[in-house]
Coordinates of C-alpha atoms and ligand atoms in Angstrom, one line a residue:
M212 CA 18.5 18.3 6.0
N213 CA 19.1 21.2 3.6
A214 CA 16.6 23.3 1.7
A215 CA 16.8 21.0 -1.4
T216 CA 15.7 18.0 0.5
E217 CA 13.3 19.3 3.2
G218 CA 10.3 18.8 1.0
F219 CA 11.0 15.1 1.3
S220 CA 10.6 15.1 5.1
L221 CA 7.5 13.7 6.7
Q222 CA 8.3 15.4 10.1
G223 CA 5.1 16.5 11.8
R224 CA 2.9 14.3 9.6
S225 CA 0.8 11.4 10.6
A226 CA 0.2 8.2 8.4
L227 CA -2.0 5.1 8.6
V228 CA -0.9 2.2 6.6
I229 CA -3.4 -0.5 6.0
G230 CA -1.6 -3.8 5.6
G231 CA 1.2 -2.3 7.7
G232 CA 1.7 -5.5 9.7
S233 CA 3.8 -7.4 7.1
G234 CA 5.6 -7.1 3.8
I235 CA 5.5 -3.9 1.7
G236 CA 3.2 -2.2 4.3
R237 CA 5.6 -2.8 7.2
E238 CA 8.5 -1.6 5.1
I239 CA 6.7 1.6 4.2
A240 CA 5.6 2.2 7.8
L241 CA 9.1 2.0 9.1
G242 CA 10.3 4.2 6.2
Y243 CA 7.8 6.8 7.1
R244 CA 8.8 6.6 10.7
R245 CA 12.4 7.2 9.7
A246 CA 11.2 10.2 7.6
G247 CA 9.7 11.6 10.7
A248 CA 6.0 10.7 10.7
K249 CA 3.9 9.3 13.3
V250 CA 2.7 6.0 11.9
L251 CA -0.4 4.1 12.6
L252 CA -1.1 0.5 11.4
A253 CA -4.3 -1.4 10.4
G254 CA -4.8 -4.9 9.2
R255 CA -6.7 -8.1 10.5
R256 CA -4.0 -9.8 12.6
A257 CA -3.5 -7.8 15.8
E258 CA -0.4 -9.6 16.8
R259 CA 1.4 -8.6 13.7
L260 CA 0.3 -4.9 14.0
L261 CA 1.5 -5.0 17.7
A262 CA 4.8 -6.4 16.6
V263 CA 5.4 -3.6 14.0
A264 CA 4.0 -1.1 16.5
E265 CA 7.0 -2.1 18.8
E266 CA 9.4 -1.6 16.0
L267 CA 8.0 1.8 15.3
R268 CA 8.4 2.7 18.9
A269 CA 11.8 1.5 19.0
A270 CA 12.5 3.8 16.0
A271 CA 11.0 6.9 17.8
G272 CA 13.1 9.3 19.8
P273 CA 12.3 9.9 23.5
A274 CA 10.8 13.4 22.7
D275 CA 8.5 12.0 20.0
G276 CA 4.8 11.5 20.8
S277 CA 4.8 8.0 19.5
A278 CA 7.7 6.8 21.7
G279 CA 7.4 4.7 24.8
D280 CA 4.0 3.1 25.7
G281 CA 2.4 6.2 24.3
P282 CA -0.8 6.4 22.2
R283 CA -2.3 3.4 20.5
L284 CA -0.7 2.7 17.0
A285 CA -2.3 -0.5 16.1
Y286 CA -5.8 -0.8 14.8
P287 CA -7.1 -4.3 13.9
A288 CA -9.7 -4.1 11.2
D289 CA -10.9 -6.1 8.3
A290 CA -10.8 -3.8 5.3
R291 CA -13.3 -5.8 3.2
A292 CA -16.2 -4.3 5.2
S293 CA -17.0 -0.7 4.6
G294 CA -18.4 -0.4 8.0
A295 CA -15.2 -1.5 9.6
L296 CA -13.4 1.1 7.7
A297 CA -15.8 3.8 8.7
E298 CA -15.3 2.8 12.3
L299 CA -11.6 2.6 11.8
A300 CA -11.6 6.3 10.5
A301 CA -13.8 7.5 13.2
T302 CA -11.5 5.7 16.0
V303 CA -8.2 6.9 14.5
A304 CA -9.6 10.5 14.1
A305 CA -10.7 10.4 17.9
D306 CA -7.3 9.1 19.0
H307 CA -4.9 11.1 16.7
G308 CA -7.1 13.3 14.2
T309 CA -7.5 12.3 10.6
P310 CA -4.1 11.2 9.3
D311 CA -2.3 13.3 6.7
I312 CA -1.3 10.2 4.8
L313 CA -3.3 7.1 3.9
V314 CA -1.5 4.1 2.4
N315 CA -3.7 1.3 1.0
C316 CA -1.4 -1.7 1.1
Q317 CA -3.8 -4.5 1.9
G318 CA -4.0 -7.2 -0.6
T319 CA -4.3 -10.9 -1.5
T320 CA -4.1 -13.2 -4.5
A321 CA -4.6 -16.6 -5.8
I322 CA -2.5 -18.0 -8.5
K323 CA -4.6 -20.5 -10.5
P324 CA -6.2 -20.9 -13.9
A325 CA -9.3 -18.7 -14.5
L326 CA -11.4 -21.8 -15.2
E327 CA -10.7 -23.1 -11.7
L328 CA -11.3 -19.8 -9.6
S329 CA -14.5 -20.1 -7.6
E330 CA -17.0 -17.2 -7.0
A331 CA -15.9 -17.0 -3.4
E332 CA -12.2 -16.7 -4.3
Y333 CA -13.0 -14.0 -6.9
D334 CA -15.0 -12.0 -4.3
T335 CA -12.3 -12.3 -1.7
I336 CA -9.6 -11.0 -4.2
L337 CA -12.0 -8.1 -5.4
D338 CA -13.2 -7.2 -1.9
T339 CA -9.7 -7.3 -0.5
N340 CA -7.9 -5.4 -3.1
L341 CA -10.5 -3.1 -4.7
K342 CA -13.6 -2.5 -2.6
S343 CA -11.5 -2.0 0.5
V344 CA -9.4 0.7 -1.3
F345 CA -12.5 2.6 -2.4
F346 CA -14.1 2.6 1.0
A347 CA -10.8 3.3 2.8
C348 CA -10.5 6.4 0.6
T349 CA -14.0 7.6 1.1
A350 CA -13.8 6.9 5.0
F351 CA -10.7 9.0 5.5
A352 CA -11.2 11.6 2.7
P353 CA -13.8 13.8 4.5
G354 CA -11.4 14.6 7.3
M355 CA -8.6 15.3 4.8
L356 CA -10.9 17.6 2.5
A357 CA -12.1 19.4 5.7
R358 CA -8.4 20.1 6.4
G359 CA -7.7 21.0 2.8
D360 CA -4.8 18.5 2.7
G361 CA -4.4 14.8 2.3
R362 CA -2.1 12.4 0.6
I363 CA -3.3 8.9 -0.4
V364 CA -0.9 6.2 -1.7
N365 CA -2.5 3.2 -3.2
I366 CA -0.5 0.1 -3.9
T367 CA -1.3 -1.4 -7.3
S368 CA 0.8 -3.8 -9.3
L369 CA 2.2 -4.5 -12.7
A370 CA -0.9 -6.5 -13.1
A371 CA -2.7 -3.1 -13.4
H372 CA -0.8 -2.5 -16.7
T373 CA -0.7 -5.9 -18.6
G374 CA -2.6 -9.1 -18.6
W375 CA -1.5 -11.9 -16.0
A376 CA -2.2 -15.5 -17.0
N377 CA -3.5 -17.4 -13.8
A378 CA -4.2 -14.1 -11.9
A379 CA -7.1 -12.6 -13.8
A380 CA -9.1 -11.6 -10.8
Y381 CA -6.0 -10.1 -9.1
S382 CA -5.3 -8.2 -12.4
A383 CA -9.0 -6.9 -12.5
S384 CA -8.7 -5.7 -8.9
K385 CA -5.5 -3.8 -9.6
W386 CA -6.6 -2.2 -12.9
G387 CA -9.7 -1.2 -10.6
V388 CA -7.3 0.5 -8.2
A389 CA -5.6 2.3 -11.0
G390 CA -9.0 3.6 -12.0
I391 CA -9.9 4.6 -8.5
T392 CA -6.7 6.4 -8.1
Q393 CA -7.1 8.5 -11.1
S394 CA -10.8 9.2 -10.5
L395 CA -10.4 10.2 -7.0
A396 CA -7.4 12.3 -8.0
A397 CA -9.6 14.1 -10.5
E398 CA -12.4 14.4 -7.8
W399 CA -10.4 15.5 -4.8
G400 CA -7.4 17.5 -6.3
E401 CA -9.2 20.8 -5.9
G402 CA -9.8 20.0 -2.2
G403 CA -6.1 19.5 -1.7
V404 CA -6.2 15.8 -1.4
R405 CA -3.7 14.0 -3.8
V406 CA -4.3 10.4 -4.8
N407 CA -1.3 8.5 -6.3
A408 CA -0.2 4.9 -6.7
I409 CA 2.8 2.8 -6.7
A410 CA 3.1 -0.2 -9.0
P411 CA 5.6 -2.6 -7.5
G412 CA 7.4 -5.1 -9.5
F413 CA 8.2 -8.4 -7.9
F414 CA 9.2 -8.5 -4.1
M415 CA 9.2 -11.7 -2.2
T416 CA 6.6 -11.4 0.6
E417 CA 3.9 -13.5 2.2
L418 CA 1.7 -12.7 -0.8
N419 CA 3.8 -14.6 -3.3
R420 CA 6.6 -16.4 -1.6
E421 CA 4.8 -19.7 -1.4
R422 CA 2.1 -19.1 -4.0
M423 CA 4.4 -18.4 -7.0
P424 CA 5.8 -21.6 -8.5
E425 CA 9.7 -21.5 -9.2
A426 CA 9.1 -21.3 -13.0
R427 CA 6.9 -18.1 -12.4
K428 CA 9.6 -16.6 -10.2
A429 CA 12.4 -17.3 -12.8
E430 CA 10.2 -15.8 -15.5
A431 CA 9.6 -12.6 -13.3
R432 CA 13.3 -12.2 -12.9
R433 CA 13.9 -12.8 -16.6
R434 CA 11.3 -10.1 -17.7
S435 CA 12.7 -7.4 -15.4
A436 CA 15.3 -5.4 -17.2
M437 CA 17.5 -5.6 -14.0
R438 CA 17.2 -9.6 -14.1
R439 CA 16.2 -9.7 -10.4
M440 CA 13.4 -9.1 -7.9
G441 CA 13.2 -6.0 -5.9
E442 CA 14.3 -5.5 -2.2
L443 CA 11.6 -4.1 -0.1
S444 CA 13.8 -1.2 0.9
E445 CA 13.8 -0.2 -2.8
L446 CA 10.1 0.7 -2.5
V447 CA 10.4 3.2 0.3
G448 CA 11.7 6.2 -1.4
A449 CA 8.8 6.2 -3.9
A450 CA 6.3 6.0 -1.0
I451 CA 7.9 8.7 0.9
F452 CA 8.1 10.9 -2.1
L453 CA 4.3 10.6 -3.0
A454 CA 3.3 11.3 0.6
S455 CA 5.7 14.3 0.9
D456 CA 5.6 18.1 0.0
A457 CA 8.1 17.3 -2.7
A458 CA 5.1 15.7 -4.6
A459 CA 2.9 18.8 -4.1
F460 CA 1.8 18.9 -7.7
V461 CA 1.8 15.0 -8.3
N462 CA -1.7 13.8 -8.4
G463 CA -3.3 10.9 -10.3
A464 CA 0.1 9.4 -11.1
T465 CA 1.4 5.8 -10.8
L466 CA 5.1 5.4 -9.9
R467 CA 6.3 2.2 -11.3
V468 CA 9.0 0.6 -9.1
D469 CA 9.7 -2.6 -11.2
G470 CA 13.3 -2.6 -12.2
G471 CA 12.2 -1.8 -15.7
Y472 CA 9.7 -4.8 -16.2
L473 CA 7.0 -2.7 -17.9
A474 CA 9.7 -0.7 -19.8
S475 CA 10.9 -3.9 -21.5
G476 CA 9.7 -5.3 -24.8
I477 CA 12.4 -7.7 -26.3
Ligands
NAP736 N1 4.9 -8.6 -3.2 C1 4.9 -8.2 -4.5 O1 5.6 -8.6 -5.3 C2 3.8 -7.2 -4.9 C3 3.8 -6.7 -6.1 C4 2.9 -5.8 -6.5 C5 1.9 -5.4 -5.7 N2 1.9 -5.9 -4.3 C6 0.8 -5.5 -3.5 O2 1.4 -5.0 -2.3 C7 0.5 -5.1 -1.3 C8 1.0 -5.7 0.0 O3 1.4 -7.0 -0.3 P1 2.7 -7.8 0.2 O4 3.4 -8.3 -1.0 O5 3.4 -6.9 1.2 O6 2.1 -9.0 0.9 P2 1.6 -9.3 2.4 O7 2.8 -9.3 3.4 O8 0.8 -10.5 2.3 O9 0.8 -8.2 2.8 C9 -0.6 -8.0 2.6 C10 -1.2 -7.3 3.7 O10 -2.7 -7.0 3.6 C11 -3.3 -7.2 4.9 N3 -4.6 -7.5 4.5 C12 -5.0 -8.7 3.7 N4 -6.4 -8.7 3.8 C13 -6.8 -7.7 4.6 C14 -8.1 -7.3 5.0 N5 -9.2 -8.0 4.6 N6 -8.2 -6.2 5.8 C15 -7.1 -5.5 6.2 N7 -5.9 -5.8 5.8 C16 -5.8 -6.9 5.1 C17 -2.6 -8.3 5.5 O11 -2.7 -8.3 6.9 P3 -3.7 -9.3 7.7 O12 -3.6 -10.6 6.9 O13 -3.3 -9.3 9.1 O14 -5.0 -8.7 7.4 C18 -1.0 -8.0 5.1 O15 -0.4 -7.2 6.0 C19 -0.8 -5.8 -1.8 O16 -1.8 -5.0 -2.2 C20 -0.2 -6.5 -3.0 O17 -1.2 -6.7 -3.9 C21 2.7 -6.8 -4.0

């Protein structure tokens, strides 16, 4: 590494990725590990977290504190409950100290007409995608503010920038995360805690592989200026950047990683 790129290193940093057991969160977790960070994982399915924890350990060097059987890396938790997030923050802090980096990658969706969405489905989407982000941020921020340094990366969506037919509740949740990102950036910037977001374009994961009808997938490709979906590896650089010292004065920003979807008109 040379002087021009060392700001992008996460060496010596610790990160917690909520939603790190699959899809985008797993990819970011492995990318952070490769960038030098100790990476912890949270989500509901313990077996998925343990599987990714094994991948993280395999990627760790022998002299690294997270190699071998080593300390605990996987923290099963349901992020919809603020109490579970408070407990998660306390347990992680006791095991490793408050992480330098928090990634909120938890999420769910339902693709169906607004007129058919039940109150229970609406609540599940808003609690998983929005409420959880607020309370994860407020659970981990005190430790970060006490240290005078913290980096939070929230995963929003193109649906935080445009309206989405058949995904109104998802869109509402992601507009909400965009608002939380900017508001907490404004509130905590002085305390050294930066809060930014990534708005991914379309990436085939458990979230949408089965849920998106073929016609909607084709439309997503057509609307991207690059005429394709993204590869998960193409999100990692943005996530490392926002968590790194290279982004020391980047606060309240949303980085769009969408192949030019939002840039395109006609
Ligand atoms: N794929 C895309 O094209 C795309 C585009 C824009 C934004 N996003 C966003 O990217 C994020 C990750 O989605 P993905 O595409 O990678 O799909 P995914 O593989 O389904 O990831 C969602 C993750 O959220 C976790 N999660 C869900 N509910 C949770 C809860 N109550 N508590 C804790 N963790 C929970 C899941 O783990 P458990 O089920 O084990 O809890 C899972 O690991 C989501 O916020 C999604 O909205 C995705």
